[in-house]
C-alpha atoms as one frame of an Amber mdcrd trajectory, in Angstrom:
protein
  38.369  -8.436  24.969  35.086 -10.049  26.005  32.042 -10.193  23.721  29.753
 -10.283  26.753  26.989  -7.785  26.101  26.368  -4.938  28.560  23.006  -4.519
  30.301  20.083  -3.789  27.978  19.086  -0.697  29.982  22.510   0.841  29.373
  22.315   0.140  25.637  18.803   1.592  25.563  20.049   4.789  27.220  22.898
   5.037  24.719  20.566   4.486  21.741  18.219   7.253  22.858  21.067   9.671
  23.542  22.716   8.901  20.189  19.473   9.503  18.302  18.692  12.779  20.061
  22.314  13.885  20.626  20.970  15.180  23.904  20.973  13.540  27.330  17.995
  15.638  28.426  15.827  14.645  25.431  16.862  11.012  25.758  15.971  11.026
  29.447  12.563  12.513  28.642  11.909   9.792  26.030  12.773   7.050  28.506
  10.969   8.730  31.407  14.072   8.820  33.612  16.079  11.664  35.098  19.104
  13.016  33.191  21.271  11.866  36.089  19.950   8.303  35.800  20.513   8.302
  32.055  24.046   9.668  32.468  24.777   6.888  34.987  23.634   4.216  32.523
  25.818   5.618  29.742  28.822   5.878  32.050  28.344   2.239  33.054  28.275
   1.338  29.357  31.495   3.263  28.759  33.139   1.460  31.667  32.002  -1.858
  30.218  33.601  -0.920  26.883  36.649   0.727  28.379  36.338   3.777  26.124
  34.118   6.900  26.089  31.150   6.893  23.724  30.375  10.611  23.959  32.348
  13.803  24.194  30.652  16.058  26.716  30.681  19.635  25.444  29.374  22.770
  27.159  25.831  22.607  25.795  25.870  19.479  23.675  27.361  16.038  23.213
  28.909  14.333  20.238  29.764  10.732  19.518  33.304   9.454  19.704  34.608
   7.059  17.068  33.489   4.139  19.264  30.088   5.765  19.698  29.669   6.183
  15.933  30.528   2.511  15.477  27.949   1.400  18.050  25.041   3.743  17.277
  23.704   2.234  14.005  23.731  -1.309  15.344  22.130  -0.282  18.621  19.326
   1.550  16.823  18.710  -1.307  14.407  18.811  -3.823  17.234  16.140  -2.035
  19.235  14.005  -1.591  16.121  14.199  -5.349  15.485  13.385  -6.110  19.113
  10.446  -3.699  19.062   9.120  -5.258  15.851   9.447  -8.753  17.284   7.659
  -7.722  20.474   4.829  -6.136  18.474   4.559  -9.271  16.339   4.360 -11.448
  19.445   1.694  -9.208  20.932  -0.320  -9.228  17.696  -0.466 -13.015  17.891
  -2.322 -12.627  21.171  -4.729 -10.021  19.771  -7.572 -11.759  17.984  -9.825
  -8.716  17.872  -7.850  -5.902  16.202  -7.166  -6.207  12.472  -5.113  -3.530
  10.727  -5.328  -3.453   6.936  -3.439  -1.141   4.605  -4.595  -0.398   1.053
  -4.111   2.328  -1.509  -6.337   5.425  -1.302  -8.051   4.763  -4.643  -8.942
   1.133  -3.928 -10.099   2.089  -0.439 -12.384   4.827  -1.761 -13.833   3.029
  -4.785 -13.933  -0.626  -3.703 -13.029  -1.362  -0.089 -14.820   1.298   1.960
 -18.266   0.856   0.342 -18.177  -2.853   1.235 -16.808  -2.769   4.771 -20.243
  -2.566   6.360 -20.888  -6.169   5.319 -17.623  -7.357   6.877 -18.276  -5.419
  10.095 -21.787  -6.858  10.320 -20.536 -10.411   9.764 -17.635 -10.041  12.226
 -18.623  -7.723  15.066 -15.881  -9.281  17.209 -13.155  -7.746  14.969 -12.036
  -4.165  15.439 -11.100  -3.304  11.844  -8.628  -0.491  11.210  -7.901   0.728
   7.669  -4.699   2.592   6.827  -4.737   4.221   3.375  -1.239   4.507   1.981
   0.830   3.630  -1.067   3.908   3.168   1.103   5.304  -0.359   1.091   4.994
  -1.357   4.732   7.108  -3.890   6.579   4.501  -6.330   7.852   6.891  -7.577
  10.516   7.657  -4.127  11.915   4.847  -1.686  11.145   1.983  -3.179  13.122
  -0.014  -4.051   9.976  -1.746  -7.415   9.633  -2.812  -7.334   5.971  -1.754
  -5.334   2.924  -3.806  -5.045  -0.263  -1.314  -4.087  -2.925  -1.311  -3.597
  -6.693   1.548  -4.266  -9.061   3.563  -6.746 -11.058   6.044  -7.697  -8.354
   6.412 -10.819  -6.256   5.826 -11.084  -2.515   8.835 -13.187  -1.604   8.628
 -14.785   1.820   5.030 -13.658   2.379   1.628 -15.271   2.094   0.076 -13.773
  -1.041  -3.100 -14.375  -3.050  -3.674 -12.586  -6.358  -7.115 -11.306  -7.239
  -8.819 -11.746 -10.614  -7.627 -10.449 -13.947  -6.905  -6.735 -13.957  -8.213
  -5.039 -17.073  -9.101  -1.563 -18.265 -11.931  -0.371 -20.482 -13.452   2.990
 -21.485 -16.296   4.073 -19.211 -18.497   7.168 -19.328 -21.897   8.442 -18.291
 -24.929   7.158 -20.239 -25.367  10.655 -21.665 -21.833  10.713 -23.080 -22.265
   7.163 -24.374 -25.183   8.324 -26.523 -22.956  11.023 -28.029 -19.940   8.787
 -28.642 -21.337   5.389 -29.650 -18.283   3.985 -31.472 -14.543   3.760 -30.777
 -13.983   6.030 -33.784 -16.191   8.701 -32.263 -13.892   8.871 -29.228 -11.487
  10.869 -31.392 -13.788  13.822 -30.702 -14.650  12.943 -27.101 -13.213  14.633
 -24.003 -10.805  12.052 -22.597  -9.595  11.595 -19.021  -6.106  10.300 -18.286
  -5.408   8.193 -15.191  -1.682   8.578 -14.570  -1.620   6.440 -11.416  -0.718
   3.386 -13.519   2.055   4.987 -15.566   4.488   2.541 -13.908   3.005  -0.485
 -15.702   5.278  -2.202 -18.195   4.066  -2.618 -20.886   1.930   0.502 -20.383
  -1.834   0.495 -20.626  -3.059   3.874 -21.759  -5.344   5.398 -24.367  -3.011
   4.692 -27.331  -2.797   1.053 -26.179  -6.563   0.657 -26.029  -7.054   2.282
 -29.411  -4.509  -0.130 -30.947  -6.456  -3.007 -29.349  -9.512  -1.988 -31.394
  -7.469  -1.448 -34.567  -7.042   2.331 -34.411  -3.823   4.314 -34.633  -4.691
   7.206 -32.327  -2.524   8.653 -29.564  -4.449  11.410 -27.778  -2.647  13.638
 -25.318  -5.097  16.414 -24.529  -7.608  16.084 -21.743  -7.903  16.070 -17.958
  -4.974  14.291 -16.287  -5.284  12.828 -12.785  -2.606  11.308 -10.570  -5.172
   9.351  -8.508  -7.412   6.692 -10.047 -10.410   7.483  -7.835 -10.291  11.153
  -8.853 -10.243  10.160 -12.520 -13.280   7.901 -12.012 -15.135  10.584 -10.050
 -14.502  13.029 -12.893 -16.025  10.553 -15.345 -19.071  10.120 -13.084 -19.447
  13.908 -13.094 -19.537  13.877 -16.903 -16.150  15.488 -17.447 -15.182  12.891
 -20.032 -14.360   9.289 -20.852 -11.835   7.451 -18.700  -9.951   4.226 -19.237
 -11.144   2.653 -16.017  -9.608  -0.182 -14.030 -11.937  -3.048 -13.168 -12.121
  -2.696  -9.365 -12.328   1.087  -9.536 -15.352   1.169 -11.844 -17.388  -1.843
 -10.674 -19.643  -0.046  -8.224 -20.403   2.865 -10.562 -21.054   0.506 -13.496
 -23.327  -1.814 -11.530 -25.291   1.140 -10.145 -25.616   2.776 -13.579 -23.573
   5.928 -13.114 -21.069   4.705 -15.691 -21.474   2.417 -18.684 -19.104   0.308
 -20.799 -20.399   0.845 -24.342 -17.452  -0.973 -25.961 -16.602  -4.603 -25.348
 -12.828  -4.614 -25.708 -10.799  -4.500 -22.489  -7.025  -4.582 -22.084  -5.504
  -6.898 -19.481  -2.253  -6.372 -17.596  -0.042  -8.766 -15.637  -0.434  -6.508
 -12.590  -2.831  -7.738  -9.916  -4.284  -6.678  -6.626  -2.906  -9.031  -3.989
  -3.877  -9.994  -0.462  -0.605 -10.110   1.487   0.239 -11.043   5.078   3.131
 -12.624   6.946   3.638 -16.286   6.101   1.911 -18.341   8.759  -0.379 -15.551
   9.959  -3.016 -16.432   7.349  -4.305 -19.058   9.778  -5.175 -16.491  12.440
  -8.983 -16.303  12.619  -9.188 -12.533  12.069  -6.885 -12.629   9.020  -8.527
 -15.733   7.558 -11.935 -14.091   7.997 -10.852 -10.959   6.142  -9.179 -12.984
   3.372 -12.277 -15.102   2.811 -14.498 -12.022   2.789 -12.144 -10.189   0.394
 -12.115 -13.053  -2.116 -15.867 -13.583  -1.814 -16.544  -9.913  -2.514 -14.412
 -10.071  -5.644 -16.285 -13.174  -6.811 -19.641 -11.416  -6.401 -18.857  -9.050
  -9.267 -17.066 -11.501 -11.584 -20.013 -11.230 -13.973 -18.897  -7.747 -14.988
 -16.481  -9.475 -17.380 -19.263 -11.384 -19.138 -19.433 -10.519 -22.820 -16.120
  -8.681 -22.886 -13.233  -9.452 -25.198 -10.212  -9.178 -22.918  -6.967  -8.697
 -24.840  -3.667  -9.032 -23.008  -1.492  -5.973 -23.424   1.412  -8.112 -24.657
  -0.743  -9.327 -27.555  -1.400  -5.812 -28.828   0.875  -4.761 -31.717   3.289
  -1.963 -30.745   3.284   1.360 -32.516
């Protein structure tokens, strides 16, 4: 038997028909007539020497040979499509697609994008807010801003500054709860978006960092960090805020940090792109802007005692 591959058009017709399990739907996807699609599949079957489909009255089903071919055909076309998109992106120096989490986009990225757009009017910036881990080679995304403790094997990755958390509240609440001890009576807000961190950083952790054995559970719980911060700005309570999420509200006075102990984690926000693509002008421009923006607010750490979570005694 020969390993010579059949024509690509015939394999493409088979892939579409196998995914839809319908010649009519496959033909519509490929913008050909059902007769033309059927001809391509028949030529593929002749090349193989065995049928790939069983033709039923109102449907089709894959034969054993068809079931063996379908997964590889689908994966092959997905890889080809991704490679083609990657090659095209190398020619596109004007469109930059960035993905970031919803909370970081709302509280840090979006308020600053005007400066990037003004500095780089030649770049058409597109922001995709998602926590889904994208495949940079396949999903048409140039840059990902991601948070976590993992590694970015095989990718170009730059970690941002230390990630720490500290209690923040409105100035009015700060006047009512001036000491860590007074927070026992304060309305607390729980940001559950970082529950995956190991070791965890939560209210009991922060209280241990300041020498208190207190494990509060009651209060407003939020699954999104930006919602938790917005609740604190509205005066709902005191939140253990993450550095990038609180910077703008702290600098502009809506929130204050009355206590000087912050808890650091190994997790970092990271600028990630395909290895080698960091030299593309549009990606390099966004990277340099991203790092410069972070540096502008480095002073927010001045005067803080930042304790690493691993140095805090366990319960």
